Every structure is written in structure tokens, then in C-alpha cells.
mmCIF file of C-alpha atoms in Angstrom:
data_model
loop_
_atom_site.group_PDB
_atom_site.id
_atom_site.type_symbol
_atom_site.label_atom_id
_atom_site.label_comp_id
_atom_site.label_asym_id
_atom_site.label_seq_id
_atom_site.Cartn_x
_atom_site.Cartn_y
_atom_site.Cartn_z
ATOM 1 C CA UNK P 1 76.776 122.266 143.636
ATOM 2 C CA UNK P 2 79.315 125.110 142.511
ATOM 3 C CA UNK P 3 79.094 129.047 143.076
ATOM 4 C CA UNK P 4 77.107 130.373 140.518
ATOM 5 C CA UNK P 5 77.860 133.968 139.572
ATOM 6 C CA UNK P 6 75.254 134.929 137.321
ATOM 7 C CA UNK P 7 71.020 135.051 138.294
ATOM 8 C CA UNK P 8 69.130 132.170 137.176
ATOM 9 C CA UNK P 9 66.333 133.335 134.713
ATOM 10 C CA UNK P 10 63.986 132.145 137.316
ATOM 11 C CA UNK P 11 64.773 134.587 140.338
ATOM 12 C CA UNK P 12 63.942 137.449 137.733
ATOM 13 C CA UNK P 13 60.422 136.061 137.867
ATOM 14 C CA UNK P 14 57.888 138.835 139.456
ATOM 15 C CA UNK P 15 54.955 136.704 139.571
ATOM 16 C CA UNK P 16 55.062 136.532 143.721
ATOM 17 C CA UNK P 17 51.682 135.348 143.726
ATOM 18 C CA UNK P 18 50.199 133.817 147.405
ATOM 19 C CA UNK P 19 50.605 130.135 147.798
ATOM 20 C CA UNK P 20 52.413 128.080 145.336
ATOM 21 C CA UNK P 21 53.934 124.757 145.189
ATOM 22 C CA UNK P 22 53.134 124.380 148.801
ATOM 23 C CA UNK P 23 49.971 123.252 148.599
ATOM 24 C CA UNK P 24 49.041 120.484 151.480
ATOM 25 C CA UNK P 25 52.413 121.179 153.005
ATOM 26 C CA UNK P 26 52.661 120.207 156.831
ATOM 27 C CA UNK P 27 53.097 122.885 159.578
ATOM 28 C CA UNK P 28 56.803 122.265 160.951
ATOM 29 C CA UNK P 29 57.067 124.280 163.522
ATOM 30 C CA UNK P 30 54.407 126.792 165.846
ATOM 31 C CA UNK P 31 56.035 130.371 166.320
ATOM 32 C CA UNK P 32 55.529 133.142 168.784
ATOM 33 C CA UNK P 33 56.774 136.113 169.709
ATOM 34 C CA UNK P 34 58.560 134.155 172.353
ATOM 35 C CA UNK P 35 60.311 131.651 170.142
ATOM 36 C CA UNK P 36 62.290 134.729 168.454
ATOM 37 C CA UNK P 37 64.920 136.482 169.083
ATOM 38 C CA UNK P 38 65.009 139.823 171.041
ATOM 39 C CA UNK P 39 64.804 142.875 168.375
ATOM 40 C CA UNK P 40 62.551 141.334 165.729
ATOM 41 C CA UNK P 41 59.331 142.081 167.328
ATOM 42 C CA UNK P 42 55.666 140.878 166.113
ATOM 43 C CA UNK P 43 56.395 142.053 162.512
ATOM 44 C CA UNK P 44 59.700 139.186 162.518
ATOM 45 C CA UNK P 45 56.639 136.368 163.854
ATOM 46 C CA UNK P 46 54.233 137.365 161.185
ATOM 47 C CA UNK P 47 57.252 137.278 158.506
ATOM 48 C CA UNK P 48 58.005 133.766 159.605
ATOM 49 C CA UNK P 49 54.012 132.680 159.390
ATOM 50 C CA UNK P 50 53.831 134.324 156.038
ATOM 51 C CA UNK P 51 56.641 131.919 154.820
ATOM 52 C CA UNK P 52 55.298 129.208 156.355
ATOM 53 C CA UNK P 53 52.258 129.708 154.147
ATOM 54 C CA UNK P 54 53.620 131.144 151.142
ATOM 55 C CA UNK P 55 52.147 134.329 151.642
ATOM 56 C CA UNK P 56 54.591 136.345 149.302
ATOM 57 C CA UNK P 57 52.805 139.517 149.022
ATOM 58 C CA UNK P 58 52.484 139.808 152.560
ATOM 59 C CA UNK P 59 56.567 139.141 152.898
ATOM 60 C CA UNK P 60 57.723 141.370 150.442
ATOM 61 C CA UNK P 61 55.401 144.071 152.353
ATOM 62 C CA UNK P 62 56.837 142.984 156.113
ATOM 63 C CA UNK P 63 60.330 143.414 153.672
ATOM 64 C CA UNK P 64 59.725 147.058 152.219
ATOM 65 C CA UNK P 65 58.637 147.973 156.130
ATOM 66 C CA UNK P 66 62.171 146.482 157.874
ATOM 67 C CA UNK P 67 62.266 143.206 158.192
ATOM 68 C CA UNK P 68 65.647 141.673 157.933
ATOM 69 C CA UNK P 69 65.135 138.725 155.024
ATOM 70 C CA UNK P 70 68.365 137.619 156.457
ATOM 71 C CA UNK P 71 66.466 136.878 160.545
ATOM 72 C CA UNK P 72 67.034 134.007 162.281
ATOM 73 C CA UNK P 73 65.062 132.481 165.334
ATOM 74 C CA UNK P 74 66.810 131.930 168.226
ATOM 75 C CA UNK P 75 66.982 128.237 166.942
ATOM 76 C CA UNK P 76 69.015 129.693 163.684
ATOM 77 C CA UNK P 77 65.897 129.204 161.282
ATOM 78 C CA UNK P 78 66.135 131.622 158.872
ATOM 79 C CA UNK P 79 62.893 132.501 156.915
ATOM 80 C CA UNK P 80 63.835 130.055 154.151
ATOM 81 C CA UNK P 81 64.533 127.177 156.471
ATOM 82 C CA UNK P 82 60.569 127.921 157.375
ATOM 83 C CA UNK P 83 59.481 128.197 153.467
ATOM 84 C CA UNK P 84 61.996 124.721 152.634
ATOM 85 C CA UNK P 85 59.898 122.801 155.462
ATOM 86 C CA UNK P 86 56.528 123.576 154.244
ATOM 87 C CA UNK P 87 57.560 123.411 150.324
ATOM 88 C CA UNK P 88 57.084 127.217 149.587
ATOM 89 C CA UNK P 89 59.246 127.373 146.414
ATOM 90 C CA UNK P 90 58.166 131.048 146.087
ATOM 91 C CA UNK P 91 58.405 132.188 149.630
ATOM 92 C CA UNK P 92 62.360 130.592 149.044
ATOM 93 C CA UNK P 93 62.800 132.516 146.092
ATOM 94 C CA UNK P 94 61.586 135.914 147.248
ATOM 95 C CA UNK P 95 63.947 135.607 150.556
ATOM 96 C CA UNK P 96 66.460 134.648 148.522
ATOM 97 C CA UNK P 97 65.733 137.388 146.138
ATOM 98 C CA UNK P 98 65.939 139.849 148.974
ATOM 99 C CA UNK P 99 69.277 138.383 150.418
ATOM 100 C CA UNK P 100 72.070 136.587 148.701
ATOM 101 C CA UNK P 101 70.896 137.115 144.828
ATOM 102 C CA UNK P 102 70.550 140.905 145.973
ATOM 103 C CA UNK P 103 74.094 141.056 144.988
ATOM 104 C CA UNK P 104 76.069 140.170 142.073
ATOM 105 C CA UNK P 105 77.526 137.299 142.334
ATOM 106 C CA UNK P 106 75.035 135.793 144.891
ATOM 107 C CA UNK P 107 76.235 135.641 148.531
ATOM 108 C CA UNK P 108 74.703 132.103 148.958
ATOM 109 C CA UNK P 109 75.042 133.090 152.506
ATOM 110 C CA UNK P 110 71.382 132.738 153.502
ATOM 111 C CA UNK P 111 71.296 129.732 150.926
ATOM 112 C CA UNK P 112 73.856 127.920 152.986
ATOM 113 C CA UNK P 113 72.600 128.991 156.269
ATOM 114 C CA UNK P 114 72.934 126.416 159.012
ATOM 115 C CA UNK P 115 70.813 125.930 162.679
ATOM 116 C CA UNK P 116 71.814 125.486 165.727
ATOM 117 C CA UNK P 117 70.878 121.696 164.343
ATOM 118 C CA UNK P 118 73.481 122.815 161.453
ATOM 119 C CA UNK P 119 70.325 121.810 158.855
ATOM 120 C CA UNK P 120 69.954 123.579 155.779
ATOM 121 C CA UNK P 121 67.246 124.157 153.540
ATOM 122 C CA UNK P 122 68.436 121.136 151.646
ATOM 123 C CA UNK P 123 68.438 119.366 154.718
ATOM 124 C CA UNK P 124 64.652 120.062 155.319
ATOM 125 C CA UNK P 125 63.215 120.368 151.458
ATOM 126 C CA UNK P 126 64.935 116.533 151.082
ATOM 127 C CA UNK P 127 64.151 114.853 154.519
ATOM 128 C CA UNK P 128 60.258 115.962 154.277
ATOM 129 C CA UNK P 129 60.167 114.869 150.680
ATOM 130 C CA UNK P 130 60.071 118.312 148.573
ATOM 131 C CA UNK P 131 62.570 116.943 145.988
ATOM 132 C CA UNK P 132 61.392 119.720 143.114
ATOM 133 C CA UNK P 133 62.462 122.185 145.743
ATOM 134 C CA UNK P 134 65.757 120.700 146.780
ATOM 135 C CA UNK P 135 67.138 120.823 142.835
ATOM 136 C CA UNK P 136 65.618 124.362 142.795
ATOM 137 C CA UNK P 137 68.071 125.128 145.780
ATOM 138 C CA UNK P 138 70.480 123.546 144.223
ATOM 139 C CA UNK P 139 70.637 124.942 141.063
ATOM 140 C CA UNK P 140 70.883 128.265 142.452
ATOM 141 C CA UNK P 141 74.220 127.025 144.169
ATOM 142 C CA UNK P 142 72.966 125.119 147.370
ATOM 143 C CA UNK P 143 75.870 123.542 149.037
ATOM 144 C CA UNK P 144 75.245 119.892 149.616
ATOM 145 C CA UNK P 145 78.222 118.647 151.338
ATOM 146 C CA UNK P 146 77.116 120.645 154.126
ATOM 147 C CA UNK P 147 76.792 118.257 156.938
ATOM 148 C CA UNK P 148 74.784 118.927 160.508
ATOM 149 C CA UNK P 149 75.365 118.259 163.995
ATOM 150 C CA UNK P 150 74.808 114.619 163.109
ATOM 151 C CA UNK P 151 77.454 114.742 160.845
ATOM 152 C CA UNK P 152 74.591 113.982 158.031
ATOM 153 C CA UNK P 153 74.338 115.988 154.678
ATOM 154 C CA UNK P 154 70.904 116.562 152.717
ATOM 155 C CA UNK P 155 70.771 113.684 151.548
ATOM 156 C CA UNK P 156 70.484 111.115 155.082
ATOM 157 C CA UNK P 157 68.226 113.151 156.391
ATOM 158 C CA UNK P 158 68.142 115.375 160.093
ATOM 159 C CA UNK P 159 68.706 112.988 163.164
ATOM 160 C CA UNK P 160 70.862 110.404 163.615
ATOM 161 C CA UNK P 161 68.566 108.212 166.451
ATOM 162 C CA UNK P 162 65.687 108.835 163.795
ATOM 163 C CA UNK P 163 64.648 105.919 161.267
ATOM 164 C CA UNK P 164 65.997 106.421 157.579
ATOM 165 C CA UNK P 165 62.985 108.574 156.209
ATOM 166 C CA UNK P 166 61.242 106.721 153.374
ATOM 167 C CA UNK P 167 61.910 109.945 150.971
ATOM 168 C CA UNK P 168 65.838 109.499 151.432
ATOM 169 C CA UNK P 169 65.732 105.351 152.128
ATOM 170 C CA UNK P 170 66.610 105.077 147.951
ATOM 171 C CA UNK P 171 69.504 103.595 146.216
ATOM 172 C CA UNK P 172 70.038 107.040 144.890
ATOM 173 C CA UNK P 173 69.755 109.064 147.697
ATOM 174 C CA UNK P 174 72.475 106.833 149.728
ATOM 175 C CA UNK P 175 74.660 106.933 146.821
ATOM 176 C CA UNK P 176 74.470 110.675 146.703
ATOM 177 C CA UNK P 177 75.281 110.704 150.707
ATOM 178 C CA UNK P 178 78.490 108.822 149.977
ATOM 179 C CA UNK P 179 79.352 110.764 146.953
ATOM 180 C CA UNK P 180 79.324 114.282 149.526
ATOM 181 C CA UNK P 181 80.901 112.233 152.215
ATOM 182 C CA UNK P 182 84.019 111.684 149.581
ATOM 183 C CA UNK P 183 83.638 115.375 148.108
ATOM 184 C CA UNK P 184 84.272 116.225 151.977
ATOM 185 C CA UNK P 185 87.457 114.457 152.837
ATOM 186 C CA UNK P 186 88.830 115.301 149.114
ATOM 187 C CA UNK P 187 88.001 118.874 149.990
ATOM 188 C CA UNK P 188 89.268 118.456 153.213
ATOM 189 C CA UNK P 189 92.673 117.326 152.559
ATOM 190 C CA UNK P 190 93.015 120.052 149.397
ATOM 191 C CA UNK P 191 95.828 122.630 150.484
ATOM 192 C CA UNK P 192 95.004 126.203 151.097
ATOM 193 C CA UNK P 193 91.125 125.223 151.955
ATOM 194 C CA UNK P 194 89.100 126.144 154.656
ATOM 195 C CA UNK P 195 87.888 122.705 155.036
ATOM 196 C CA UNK P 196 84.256 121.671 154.989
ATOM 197 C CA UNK P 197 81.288 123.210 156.267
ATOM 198 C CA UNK P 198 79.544 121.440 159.535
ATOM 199 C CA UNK P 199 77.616 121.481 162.373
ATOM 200 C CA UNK P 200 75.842 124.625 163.883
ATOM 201 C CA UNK P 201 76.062 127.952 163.132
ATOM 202 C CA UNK P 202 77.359 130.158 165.242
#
């Protein structure tokens, strides 16, 4: 997926209702004010439970008060890593609303965002199955050649020792895998490029 420099229709959208497409979605993660990083307080914790669950008014309200849409945990989750792994399309698109698409062009900085894992939100919205979401991300400029610790893109799923999840174990998801591998190395060998994006983030 290429840099987009216009906003899709679809982030101009002000219907930030609660809940969404994540109905049913599976917890990924518990969080505490422990598990965060010093300086974002209780108000970071209950941003990161109210994308869990979709809870948009709520984030846009943590928002207007000072949270940074941009956090991370101290793992590098981001608050749209947390709405990708529970299938929150509208939790995604309000964070993104408040972050890269804030500008014109988009950023795709937050998009793009890596953990310390070096997973993405495509990485989590396609290894637990939320393909809908995925091609949202996507067609708001997702990268998805970005590969992880594992050296794995979106598309192969998060851990290397782990079995081939069921959602990704297609004839079409491997033969997107090697398509990004070979995007990579073309990329990589193009003069004047920064080379690929990988791994963890800093």
C-alpha cells in the first residue's frame, strides 16, 4: 500500500458511536497503571481500556482532556495496536483521526507504528482474523511490507515458534507474504532508499 495524500471519505465520518465492528472481540491484553509508561498516568490506562472496547466517546473525551493519541505502552502498543487486536474499526479510526490524518497529507506515522515485537496493526487485525479491518488499514495507506522481529510481515502472522494461524494458513495469504518479501528486497536494492522497515521500534 502507497502514501495516500488526500482523506478517505470515511475518516470524515462523525458518527463515533460506542462499540462497533468489535462485537465478540477477545481481550488481548490486561492493562494497569503499571504496564504503562511513566507520565501517562490513570487517564493513559483508561484511554487504552476505552479502545480496547470501542468506547469512542469516552476516547475522544480522555483526547480533548490531554491524552496523547500518539501513547505508547512501555511494550510500544500504541492505542490502535489495542483497537486492531480487539477489531475496533472505530476506536482505529478516531486515533487515527486524532494523529496521522490530523495533517494533510497523513503522517501514517501512528499507522505504521511498530512494538518492541515490531507488529503493526496489520500484524494484529490479520493474525487474529479481523480481515475487514486489515483492508480498512490498508486503504488508508498501511504499510504491509513492514516486517517484525521475526522477520514476518502481516500477512504470516506474529511469532515465528507459533503454528501458522488458521486465518493466515490460505493460498492467498502465503502468496501475499511472498509478494512483500519480493517488494522488500526490490525496495531494498533501489538506489537512494532508506531500505525497508523492520523489527522494533525504537
Amino acid at each position: 500500500a502507497g502514501m495516500i495524500s488526500h482523506r478517505p471519505d470515511d475518516m470524515s465520518d462523525p458518527d463515533m458511536h460506542e462499540g462497533g465492528s468489535g462485537t465478540g472481540a477477545t481481550p488481548r491484553a490486561q492493562f494497569t497503571s503499571r504496564t504503562h509508561a511513566t507520565g501517562g498516568g490513570d487517564d493513559l490506562v483508561e484511554a487504552f481500556s476505552r479502545a480496547r472496547h470501542g468506547r469512542c466517546r469516552e476516547l475522544d473525551v480522555l483526547f480533548s482532556g490531554g491524552v496523547d493519541p500518539a501513547a505508547r505502552d512501555v511494550h510500544g502498543l500504541t492505542l490502535l495496536h489495542m483497537a486492531a487486536q480487539n477489531n475496533q474499526r472505530k476506536a482505529a479510526k478516531l486515533v487515527l483521526k486524532r494523529t496521522d490524518f490530523a495533517t494533510t497529507p497523513p503522517s501514517l506515522n501512528v499507522i505504521n507504528a511498530q512494538t518492541t515485537q515490531g507488529h503493526t496493526a496489520l500484524h494484529f487485525s490479520f493474525a487474529y482474523g479481523y480481515h475487514e479491518l486489515g483492508q480498512y488499514l490498508l486503504s488508508l495507506g498501511a504499510d504491509d511490507t513492514v516486517t517484525n522481529v521475526h522477520g514476518m510481515t502481516c500477512y504470516e502472522g506474529l511469532d515465528a515458534e507459533e503454528p501458522t494461524r488458521e486465518t493466515l494458513n490460505t493460498p492467498e495469504m502465503r502468496a501475499l507474504a511472498r509478494q512483500k518479501h519480493t517488494q522488500r528486497r526490490v525496495d531494498a536494492q533501489r538506489p537512494g532508499t532508506a531500505g525497508p522497515r523492520g523489527g522494533g521500534s525504537d
